[in-house]
Backbone as JSON, one array per atom type, in Angstrom:
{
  "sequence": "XXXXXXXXXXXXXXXXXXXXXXXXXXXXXXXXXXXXXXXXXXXXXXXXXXXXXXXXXXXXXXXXXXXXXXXXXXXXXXXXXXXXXXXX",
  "N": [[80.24, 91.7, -65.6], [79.83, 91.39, -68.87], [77.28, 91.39, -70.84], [76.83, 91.75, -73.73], [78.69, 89.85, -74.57], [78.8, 87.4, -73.64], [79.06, 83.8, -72.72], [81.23, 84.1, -74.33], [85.33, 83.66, -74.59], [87.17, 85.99, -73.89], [90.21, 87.1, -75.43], [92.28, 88.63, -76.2], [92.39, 92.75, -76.08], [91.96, 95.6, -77.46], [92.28, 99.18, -77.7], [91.19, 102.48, -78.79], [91.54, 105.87, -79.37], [88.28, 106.5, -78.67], [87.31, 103.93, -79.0], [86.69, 100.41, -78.84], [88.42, 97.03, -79.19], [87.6, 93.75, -78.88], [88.78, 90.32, -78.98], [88.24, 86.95, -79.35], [88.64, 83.6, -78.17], [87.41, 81.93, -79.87], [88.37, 83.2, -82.14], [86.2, 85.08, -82.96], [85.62, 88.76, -83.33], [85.15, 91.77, -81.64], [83.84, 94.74, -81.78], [83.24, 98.19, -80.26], [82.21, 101.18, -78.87], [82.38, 104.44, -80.61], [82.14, 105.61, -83.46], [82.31, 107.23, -85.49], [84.37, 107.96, -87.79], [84.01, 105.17, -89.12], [85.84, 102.98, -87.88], [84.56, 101.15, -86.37], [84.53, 99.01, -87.99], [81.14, 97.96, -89.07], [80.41, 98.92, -91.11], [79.04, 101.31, -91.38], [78.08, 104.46, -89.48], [77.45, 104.03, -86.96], [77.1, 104.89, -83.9], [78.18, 102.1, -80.81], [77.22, 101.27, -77.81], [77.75, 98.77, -76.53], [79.7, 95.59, -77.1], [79.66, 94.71, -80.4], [79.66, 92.01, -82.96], [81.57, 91.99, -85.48], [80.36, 91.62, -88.54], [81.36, 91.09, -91.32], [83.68, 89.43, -90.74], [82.32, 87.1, -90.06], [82.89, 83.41, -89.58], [85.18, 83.62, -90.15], [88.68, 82.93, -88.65], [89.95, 85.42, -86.5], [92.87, 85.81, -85.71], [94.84, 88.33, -85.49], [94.17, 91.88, -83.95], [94.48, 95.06, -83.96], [93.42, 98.56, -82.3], [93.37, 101.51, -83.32], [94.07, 105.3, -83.01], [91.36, 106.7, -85.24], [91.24, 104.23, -86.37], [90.78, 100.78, -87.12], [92.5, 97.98, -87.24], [92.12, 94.28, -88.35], [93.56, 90.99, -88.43], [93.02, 87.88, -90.17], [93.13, 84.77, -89.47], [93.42, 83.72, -91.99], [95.01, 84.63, -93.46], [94.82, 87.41, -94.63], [94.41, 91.01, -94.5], [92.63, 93.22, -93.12], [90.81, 96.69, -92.39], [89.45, 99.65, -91.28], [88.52, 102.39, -90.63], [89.55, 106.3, -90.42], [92.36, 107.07, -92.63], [94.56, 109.02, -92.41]],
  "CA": [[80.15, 90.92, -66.83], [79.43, 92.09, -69.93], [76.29, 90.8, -71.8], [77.01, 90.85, -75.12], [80.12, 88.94, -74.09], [78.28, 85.79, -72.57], [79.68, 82.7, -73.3], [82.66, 83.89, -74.95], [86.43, 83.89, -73.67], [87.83, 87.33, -74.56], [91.53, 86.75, -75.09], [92.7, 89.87, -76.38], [91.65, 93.94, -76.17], [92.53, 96.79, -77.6], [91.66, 100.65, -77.13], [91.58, 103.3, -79.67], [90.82, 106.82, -79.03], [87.21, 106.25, -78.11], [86.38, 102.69, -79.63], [87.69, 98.97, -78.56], [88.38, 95.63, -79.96], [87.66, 92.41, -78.4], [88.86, 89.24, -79.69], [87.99, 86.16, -78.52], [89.06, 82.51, -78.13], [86.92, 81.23, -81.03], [88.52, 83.93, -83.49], [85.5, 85.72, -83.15], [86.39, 89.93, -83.35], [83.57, 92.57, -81.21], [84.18, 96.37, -81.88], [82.51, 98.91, -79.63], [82.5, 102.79, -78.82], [82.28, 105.42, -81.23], [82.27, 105.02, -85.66], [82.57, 108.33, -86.33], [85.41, 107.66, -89.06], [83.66, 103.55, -89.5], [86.53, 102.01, -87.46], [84.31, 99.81, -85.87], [84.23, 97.81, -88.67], [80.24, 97.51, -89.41], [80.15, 99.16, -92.78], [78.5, 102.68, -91.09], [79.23, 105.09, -88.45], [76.36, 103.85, -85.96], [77.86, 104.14, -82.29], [77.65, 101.06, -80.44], [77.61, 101.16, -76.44], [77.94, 97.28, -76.34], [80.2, 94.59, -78.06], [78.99, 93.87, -81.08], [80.89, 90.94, -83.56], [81.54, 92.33, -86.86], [79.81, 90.48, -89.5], [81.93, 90.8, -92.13], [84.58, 88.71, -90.09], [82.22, 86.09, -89.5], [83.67, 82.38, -90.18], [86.76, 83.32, -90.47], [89.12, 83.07, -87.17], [91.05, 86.64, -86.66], [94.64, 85.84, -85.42], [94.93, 89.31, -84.33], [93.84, 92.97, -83.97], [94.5, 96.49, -83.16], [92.78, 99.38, -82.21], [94.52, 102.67, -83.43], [93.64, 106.67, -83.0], [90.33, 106.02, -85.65], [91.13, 103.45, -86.96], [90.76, 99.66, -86.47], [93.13, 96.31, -87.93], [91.96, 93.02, -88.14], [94.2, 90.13, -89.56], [92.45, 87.05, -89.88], [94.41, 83.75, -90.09], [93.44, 83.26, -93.62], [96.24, 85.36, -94.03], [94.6, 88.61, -94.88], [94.85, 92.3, -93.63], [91.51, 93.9, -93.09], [91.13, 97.84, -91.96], [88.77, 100.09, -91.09], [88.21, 104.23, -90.03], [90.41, 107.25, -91.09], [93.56, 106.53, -92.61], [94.74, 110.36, -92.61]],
  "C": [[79.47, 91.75, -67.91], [78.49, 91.04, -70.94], [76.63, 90.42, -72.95], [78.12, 90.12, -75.42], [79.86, 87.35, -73.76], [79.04, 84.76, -73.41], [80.93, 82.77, -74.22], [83.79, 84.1, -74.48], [87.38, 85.08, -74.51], [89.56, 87.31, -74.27], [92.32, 87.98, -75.42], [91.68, 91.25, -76.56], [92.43, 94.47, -76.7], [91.83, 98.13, -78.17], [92.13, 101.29, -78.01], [91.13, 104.49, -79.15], [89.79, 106.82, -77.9], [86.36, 105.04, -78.91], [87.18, 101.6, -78.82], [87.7, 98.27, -79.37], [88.14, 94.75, -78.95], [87.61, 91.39, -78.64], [88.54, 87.97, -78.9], [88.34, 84.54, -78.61], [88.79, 81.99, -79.36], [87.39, 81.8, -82.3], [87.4, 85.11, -83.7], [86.19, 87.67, -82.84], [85.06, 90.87, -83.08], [84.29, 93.75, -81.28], [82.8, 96.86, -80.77], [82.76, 100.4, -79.29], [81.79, 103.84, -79.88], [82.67, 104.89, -82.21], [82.43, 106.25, -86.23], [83.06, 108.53, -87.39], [84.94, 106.08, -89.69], [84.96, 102.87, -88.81], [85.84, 101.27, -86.71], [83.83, 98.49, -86.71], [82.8, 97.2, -89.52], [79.82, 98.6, -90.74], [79.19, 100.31, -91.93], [79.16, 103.35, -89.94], [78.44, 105.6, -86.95], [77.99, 103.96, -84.7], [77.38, 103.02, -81.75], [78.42, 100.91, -79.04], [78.25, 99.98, -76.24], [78.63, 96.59, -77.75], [79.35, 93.89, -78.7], [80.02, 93.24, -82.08], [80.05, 91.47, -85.12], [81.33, 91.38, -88.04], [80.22, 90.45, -90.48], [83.2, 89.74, -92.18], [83.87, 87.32, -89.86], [82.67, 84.54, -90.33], [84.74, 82.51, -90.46], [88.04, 84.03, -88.73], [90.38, 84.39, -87.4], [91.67, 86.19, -85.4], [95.24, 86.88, -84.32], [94.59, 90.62, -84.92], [94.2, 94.02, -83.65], [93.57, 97.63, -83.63], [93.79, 101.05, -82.51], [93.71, 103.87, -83.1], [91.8, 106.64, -83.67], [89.93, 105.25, -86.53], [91.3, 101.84, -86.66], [91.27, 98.59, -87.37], [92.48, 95.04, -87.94], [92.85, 91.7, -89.3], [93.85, 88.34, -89.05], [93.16, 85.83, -90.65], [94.01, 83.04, -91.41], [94.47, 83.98, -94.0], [96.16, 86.64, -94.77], [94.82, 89.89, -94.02], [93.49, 92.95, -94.02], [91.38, 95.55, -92.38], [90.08, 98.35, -91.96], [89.06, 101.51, -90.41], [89.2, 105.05, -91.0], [91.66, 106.79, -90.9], [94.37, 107.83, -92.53], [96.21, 110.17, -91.09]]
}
């Protein structure tokens, strides 16, 4: 089990390079790995061993995600397109 996971039902993943996504039942959206380029979403290019839920996402339920090379999607059913890392 994964701690910073508790209580939530992780319904989708996805693997980039060396980062993840993990989305979760409630809409909620956890990045983890490596930021080197900022694809994990938290506005720097901290690494982060453990799933943490990107706070710019919060309150609003993401739909769906991918994890690319270093870069990371999020499209949150407000009907937006959100992005993050090197677009190169």
């Amino acid at each position: 089990a994964v701690a910073a996971l508790a209580g939530e039902r992780v319904v989708a993943v996805s693997a980039g390079l060396a980062h993840s996504l993990a989305a979760t039942a409630a809409g909620r959206l956890f990045s983890f790995g490596w930021a080197d380029d900022g694809q994990l979403g938290h506005g720097d290019r901290q690494r982060r061993p453990a799933p943490t839920a990107i706070a710019a996402l919060a309150g609003e339920a993401v739909a769906a995600e991918s994890a690319g090379l270093a870069h990371s999607l999020a499209a949150p059913a407000a009907g937006r397109a959100v992005a993050g890392g090197r677009a190169d």
